[in-house]
Amino acid sequence: MITTFPPVILASKSPRRQELLQQMGIDFRVVLKDVDESFPAFLQPAEVAVYIARKKAEAFDDSLQENEIVITADTIVTIDGLILGKPEDEQDAFRILSLLSGKTHEVITGVAFLYKHKIHAFYDSTTVYFRGLSDEDKWFYIRNFKPFDKAGAYGIQEWIGHAAIEKIEGSYNNVVGLPTFRVYQELQKILADK
């Protein structure tokens, strides 16, 4: 098992992803690049998450040092074929939470590593069971937790995760924003192949 990693760049401003990588014992620095996150309309949800993660990684190909590895990720929430991104405002957050209320949805995180000019990408999916939320619950959450930086307008680690999520199937950390078990396993694979 590899426990010493080459220099790692995390291309994410998400404090949740940063915290998860720290908890994994991986030293990293954060470097951000502007990337167009649009995607072809014909892609399936899992393909969208991987497509965007790959685009984020590709942005580093010309600036990466020989021994550095870039980690990028993109998390989406999908229900009934719809891809739910980050809410634009309170009304949009309310609309998204209304779509999720009392239903099951999928949280998909696409992850890409750029190492030695090669991209290795994968995704992880978690099924989330939401109980029905009253309008009062939705407004309480939106006004107190301001979920505008979160796909699907919620953070499982916040109040709503305790009060509204009945159960999940899959990785909890995937819902937070980074499927840490898969990340660790996939890092082991690509570093063993160097």
mmCIF file of C-alpha atoms in Angstrom:
data_model
loop_
_atom_site.group_PDB
_atom_site.id
_atom_site.type_symbol
_atom_site.label_atom_id
_atom_site.label_comp_id
_atom_site.label_asym_id
_atom_site.label_seq_id
_atom_site.Cartn_x
_atom_site.Cartn_y
_atom_site.Cartn_z
ATOM 1 C CA MET A 1 0.000 0.000 0.000
ATOM 2 C CA ILE A 2 1.317 3.395 -0.998
ATOM 3 C CA THR A 3 1.137 5.903 1.847
ATOM 4 C CA THR A 4 3.510 8.542 0.491
ATOM 5 C CA PHE A 5 2.110 10.474 -2.410
ATOM 6 C CA PRO A 6 3.735 12.764 -4.969
ATOM 7 C CA PRO A 7 2.838 16.453 -4.679
ATOM 8 C CA VAL A 8 -0.947 16.699 -4.965
ATOM 9 C CA ILE A 9 -2.907 19.613 -6.390
ATOM 10 C CA LEU A 10 -6.585 19.732 -5.513
ATOM 11 C CA ALA A 11 -8.425 21.739 -8.159
ATOM 12 C CA SER A 12 -11.436 22.548 -6.005
ATOM 13 C CA LYS A 13 -12.538 25.453 -3.854
ATOM 14 C CA SER A 14 -14.922 23.165 -1.964
ATOM 15 C CA PRO A 15 -14.056 23.268 1.742
ATOM 16 C CA ARG A 16 -15.694 19.857 2.063
ATOM 17 C CA ARG A 17 -13.363 18.250 -0.500
ATOM 18 C CA GLN A 18 -10.379 19.914 1.126
ATOM 19 C CA GLU A 19 -11.401 18.595 4.532
ATOM 20 C CA LEU A 20 -11.953 15.064 3.201
ATOM 21 C CA LEU A 21 -8.521 14.995 1.546
ATOM 22 C CA GLN A 22 -6.941 16.229 4.790
ATOM 23 C CA GLN A 23 -8.733 13.469 6.694
ATOM 24 C CA MET A 24 -7.243 10.967 4.235
ATOM 25 C CA GLY A 25 -3.777 12.135 5.303
ATOM 26 C CA ILE A 26 -2.893 13.489 1.863
ATOM 27 C CA ASP A 27 -0.892 16.710 1.715
ATOM 28 C CA PHE A 28 -2.063 18.990 -1.064
ATOM 29 C CA ARG A 29 -2.270 22.537 -2.261
ATOM 30 C CA VAL A 30 -5.304 24.127 -3.866
ATOM 31 C CA VAL A 31 -4.955 25.570 -7.358
ATOM 32 C CA LEU A 32 -7.984 26.787 -9.273
ATOM 33 C CA LYS A 33 -8.469 27.304 -12.996
ATOM 34 C CA ASP A 34 -11.504 28.656 -14.787
ATOM 35 C CA VAL A 35 -13.166 25.861 -16.727
ATOM 36 C CA ASP A 36 -16.282 25.941 -18.852
ATOM 37 C CA GLU A 37 -18.570 23.415 -17.164
ATOM 38 C CA SER A 38 -21.010 23.078 -20.045
ATOM 39 C CA PHE A 39 -21.530 19.589 -21.446
ATOM 40 C CA PRO A 40 -23.188 17.903 -24.422
ATOM 41 C CA ALA A 41 -26.915 17.404 -23.847
ATOM 42 C CA PHE A 42 -26.831 13.740 -24.889
ATOM 43 C CA LEU A 43 -24.640 12.645 -21.955
ATOM 44 C CA GLN A 44 -26.109 10.535 -19.166
ATOM 45 C CA PRO A 45 -25.739 11.909 -15.593
ATOM 46 C CA ALA A 46 -22.697 9.781 -14.673
ATOM 47 C CA GLU A 47 -21.068 10.755 -17.963
ATOM 48 C CA VAL A 48 -21.685 14.440 -17.189
ATOM 49 C CA ALA A 49 -19.890 14.238 -13.839
ATOM 50 C CA VAL A 50 -16.892 12.470 -15.398
ATOM 51 C CA TYR A 51 -16.876 14.778 -18.448
ATOM 52 C CA ILE A 52 -16.661 17.899 -16.283
ATOM 53 C CA ALA A 53 -14.049 16.373 -13.947
ATOM 54 C CA ARG A 54 -11.939 15.484 -17.016
ATOM 55 C CA LYS A 55 -12.273 19.033 -18.407
ATOM 56 C CA LYS A 56 -11.073 20.409 -15.079
ATOM 57 C CA ALA A 57 -8.051 18.070 -15.126
ATOM 58 C CA GLU A 58 -7.206 18.842 -18.772
ATOM 59 C CA ALA A 59 -6.871 22.523 -17.851
ATOM 60 C CA PHE A 60 -3.686 21.620 -15.920
ATOM 61 C CA ASP A 61 -1.914 19.554 -18.584
ATOM 62 C CA ASP A 62 0.399 22.363 -19.736
ATOM 63 C CA SER A 63 1.306 23.609 -16.259
ATOM 64 C CA LEU A 64 1.868 20.390 -14.318
ATOM 65 C CA GLN A 65 5.315 19.540 -13.009
ATOM 66 C CA GLU A 66 6.625 16.054 -13.823
ATOM 67 C CA ASN A 67 5.878 14.466 -10.453
ATOM 68 C CA GLU A 68 2.648 16.297 -9.562
ATOM 69 C CA ILE A 69 -0.819 14.805 -9.567
ATOM 70 C CA VAL A 70 -3.994 16.846 -9.992
ATOM 71 C CA ILE A 71 -7.269 15.735 -8.451
ATOM 72 C CA THR A 72 -10.501 17.219 -9.786
ATOM 73 C CA ALA A 73 -14.112 16.363 -9.048
ATOM 74 C CA ASP A 74 -17.626 17.295 -10.029
ATOM 75 C CA THR A 75 -20.720 16.307 -8.055
ATOM 76 C CA ILE A 76 -24.210 16.256 -9.491
ATOM 77 C CA VAL A 77 -27.586 15.299 -8.114
ATOM 78 C CA THR A 78 -30.009 13.561 -10.432
ATOM 79 C CA ILE A 79 -33.673 12.653 -10.072
ATOM 80 C CA ASP A 80 -36.086 11.405 -12.721
ATOM 81 C CA GLY A 81 -33.503 12.058 -15.440
ATOM 82 C CA LEU A 82 -32.968 15.692 -14.390
ATOM 83 C CA ILE A 83 -29.538 16.951 -13.399
ATOM 84 C CA LEU A 84 -29.762 19.336 -10.461
ATOM 85 C CA GLY A 85 -26.855 21.703 -10.051
ATOM 86 C CA LYS A 86 -26.202 24.394 -7.485
ATOM 87 C CA PRO A 87 -29.161 26.667 -6.789
ATOM 88 C CA GLU A 88 -29.010 30.201 -8.136
ATOM 89 C CA ASP A 89 -30.980 31.779 -5.277
ATOM 90 C CA GLU A 90 -33.444 30.999 -2.464
ATOM 91 C CA GLN A 91 -36.342 30.346 -4.847
ATOM 92 C CA ASP A 92 -34.259 27.938 -6.900
ATOM 93 C CA ALA A 93 -33.112 26.137 -3.728
ATOM 94 C CA PHE A 94 -36.757 25.818 -2.670
ATOM 95 C CA ARG A 95 -37.656 24.414 -6.110
ATOM 96 C CA ILE A 96 -34.835 21.856 -5.951
ATOM 97 C CA LEU A 97 -35.666 20.746 -2.398
ATOM 98 C CA SER A 98 -39.307 20.394 -3.473
ATOM 99 C CA LEU A 99 -38.218 18.056 -6.279
ATOM 100 C CA LEU A 100 -36.202 15.929 -3.827
ATOM 101 C CA SER A 101 -38.796 15.910 -1.035
ATOM 102 C CA GLY A 102 -40.214 12.458 -0.329
ATOM 103 C CA LYS A 103 -38.239 10.835 -3.143
ATOM 104 C CA THR A 104 -35.084 8.902 -3.859
ATOM 105 C CA HIS A 105 -32.286 10.492 -5.862
ATOM 106 C CA GLU A 106 -28.728 9.776 -6.930
ATOM 107 C CA VAL A 107 -25.610 11.731 -6.054
ATOM 108 C CA ILE A 108 -22.852 11.138 -8.585
ATOM 109 C CA THR A 109 -19.300 12.412 -8.237
ATOM 110 C CA GLY A 110 -16.963 12.249 -11.198
ATOM 111 C CA VAL A 111 -13.281 12.302 -10.271
ATOM 112 C CA ALA A 112 -10.265 12.752 -12.529
ATOM 113 C CA PHE A 113 -6.558 12.445 -11.804
ATOM 114 C CA LEU A 114 -3.981 13.979 -14.107
ATOM 115 C CA TYR A 115 -0.604 12.313 -13.621
ATOM 116 C CA LYS A 116 2.281 12.216 -16.100
ATOM 117 C CA HIS A 117 0.042 13.723 -18.800
ATOM 118 C CA LYS A 118 -2.496 10.922 -18.516
ATOM 119 C CA ILE A 119 -6.031 11.300 -17.201
ATOM 120 C CA HIS A 120 -7.600 8.582 -15.109
ATOM 121 C CA ALA A 121 -11.306 9.220 -14.487
ATOM 122 C CA PHE A 122 -14.117 7.393 -12.711
ATOM 123 C CA TYR A 123 -17.343 8.071 -10.861
ATOM 124 C CA ASP A 124 -19.136 6.911 -7.755
ATOM 125 C CA SER A 125 -22.876 6.953 -7.155
ATOM 126 C CA THR A 126 -24.875 7.027 -3.930
ATOM 127 C CA THR A 127 -28.628 6.577 -3.582
ATOM 128 C CA VAL A 128 -30.225 8.998 -1.108
ATOM 129 C CA TYR A 129 -33.696 8.542 0.415
ATOM 130 C CA PHE A 130 -35.322 11.844 1.397
ATOM 131 C CA ARG A 131 -38.365 12.022 3.637
ATOM 132 C CA GLY A 132 -41.081 14.501 2.761
ATOM 133 C CA LEU A 133 -40.151 18.068 3.686
ATOM 134 C CA SER A 134 -42.687 20.695 4.667
ATOM 135 C CA ASP A 135 -42.353 24.170 3.177
ATOM 136 C CA GLU A 136 -41.368 25.327 6.663
ATOM 137 C CA ASP A 137 -38.542 22.741 6.748
ATOM 138 C CA LYS A 138 -37.284 23.872 3.342
ATOM 139 C CA TRP A 139 -37.259 27.565 4.238
ATOM 140 C CA PHE A 140 -35.635 26.857 7.612
ATOM 141 C CA TYR A 141 -32.831 24.992 5.894
ATOM 142 C CA ILE A 142 -32.361 27.483 3.065
ATOM 143 C CA ARG A 143 -32.289 30.534 5.331
ATOM 144 C CA ASN A 144 -30.084 29.015 8.025
ATOM 145 C CA PHE A 145 -27.645 26.954 5.954
ATOM 146 C CA LYS A 146 -27.525 28.863 2.627
ATOM 147 C CA PRO A 147 -26.890 25.829 0.376
ATOM 148 C CA PHE A 148 -25.997 27.842 -2.718
ATOM 149 C CA ASP A 149 -22.616 26.164 -3.217
ATOM 150 C CA LYS A 150 -24.017 22.635 -3.110
ATOM 151 C CA ALA A 151 -25.333 20.457 -5.917
ATOM 152 C CA GLY A 152 -28.927 19.548 -5.160
ATOM 153 C CA ALA A 153 -29.254 22.488 -2.742
ATOM 154 C CA TYR A 154 -28.267 20.519 0.343
ATOM 155 C CA GLY A 155 -25.321 19.293 2.376
ATOM 156 C CA ILE A 156 -25.779 15.874 3.960
ATOM 157 C CA GLN A 157 -23.446 16.899 6.804
ATOM 158 C CA GLU A 158 -25.811 19.725 7.813
ATOM 159 C CA TRP A 159 -29.188 19.823 9.609
ATOM 160 C CA ILE A 160 -31.031 18.408 6.611
ATOM 161 C CA GLY A 161 -28.874 15.277 6.644
ATOM 162 C CA HIS A 162 -29.979 14.523 10.185
ATOM 163 C CA ALA A 163 -33.598 15.575 9.848
ATOM 164 C CA ALA A 164 -34.565 14.585 6.314
ATOM 165 C CA ILE A 165 -32.388 11.775 4.990
ATOM 166 C CA GLU A 166 -33.821 8.401 5.940
ATOM 167 C CA LYS A 167 -30.934 6.354 4.568
ATOM 168 C CA ILE A 168 -28.317 6.141 1.869
ATOM 169 C CA GLU A 169 -26.921 3.300 -0.196
ATOM 170 C CA GLY A 170 -23.290 3.871 -1.058
ATOM 171 C CA SER A 171 -20.592 6.240 0.094
ATOM 172 C CA TYR A 172 -21.542 8.960 2.570
ATOM 173 C CA ASN A 173 -18.436 10.943 1.609
ATOM 174 C CA ASN A 174 -19.502 10.797 -2.027
ATOM 175 C CA VAL A 175 -22.591 12.787 -1.050
ATOM 176 C CA VAL A 176 -20.372 15.233 0.855
ATOM 177 C CA GLY A 177 -18.368 15.734 -2.349
ATOM 178 C CA LEU A 178 -15.566 13.178 -2.716
ATOM 179 C CA PRO A 179 -15.826 9.365 -2.684
ATOM 180 C CA THR A 180 -12.770 8.939 -0.470
ATOM 181 C CA PHE A 181 -12.568 5.132 -0.533
ATOM 182 C CA ARG A 182 -12.606 5.057 -4.345
ATOM 183 C CA VAL A 183 -10.195 8.005 -4.532
ATOM 184 C CA TYR A 184 -7.715 6.184 -2.302
ATOM 185 C CA GLN A 185 -8.060 2.901 -4.227
ATOM 186 C CA GLU A 186 -7.702 4.571 -7.626
ATOM 187 C CA LEU A 187 -4.687 6.600 -6.451
ATOM 188 C CA GLN A 188 -3.047 3.354 -5.344
ATOM 189 C CA LYS A 189 -3.610 1.882 -8.819
ATOM 190 C CA ILE A 190 -2.186 4.740 -10.855
ATOM 191 C CA LEU A 191 0.810 5.240 -8.570
ATOM 192 C CA ALA A 192 1.595 1.513 -8.637
ATOM 193 C CA ASP A 193 1.615 1.678 -12.452
ATOM 194 C CA LYS A 194 4.161 4.483 -12.644
#
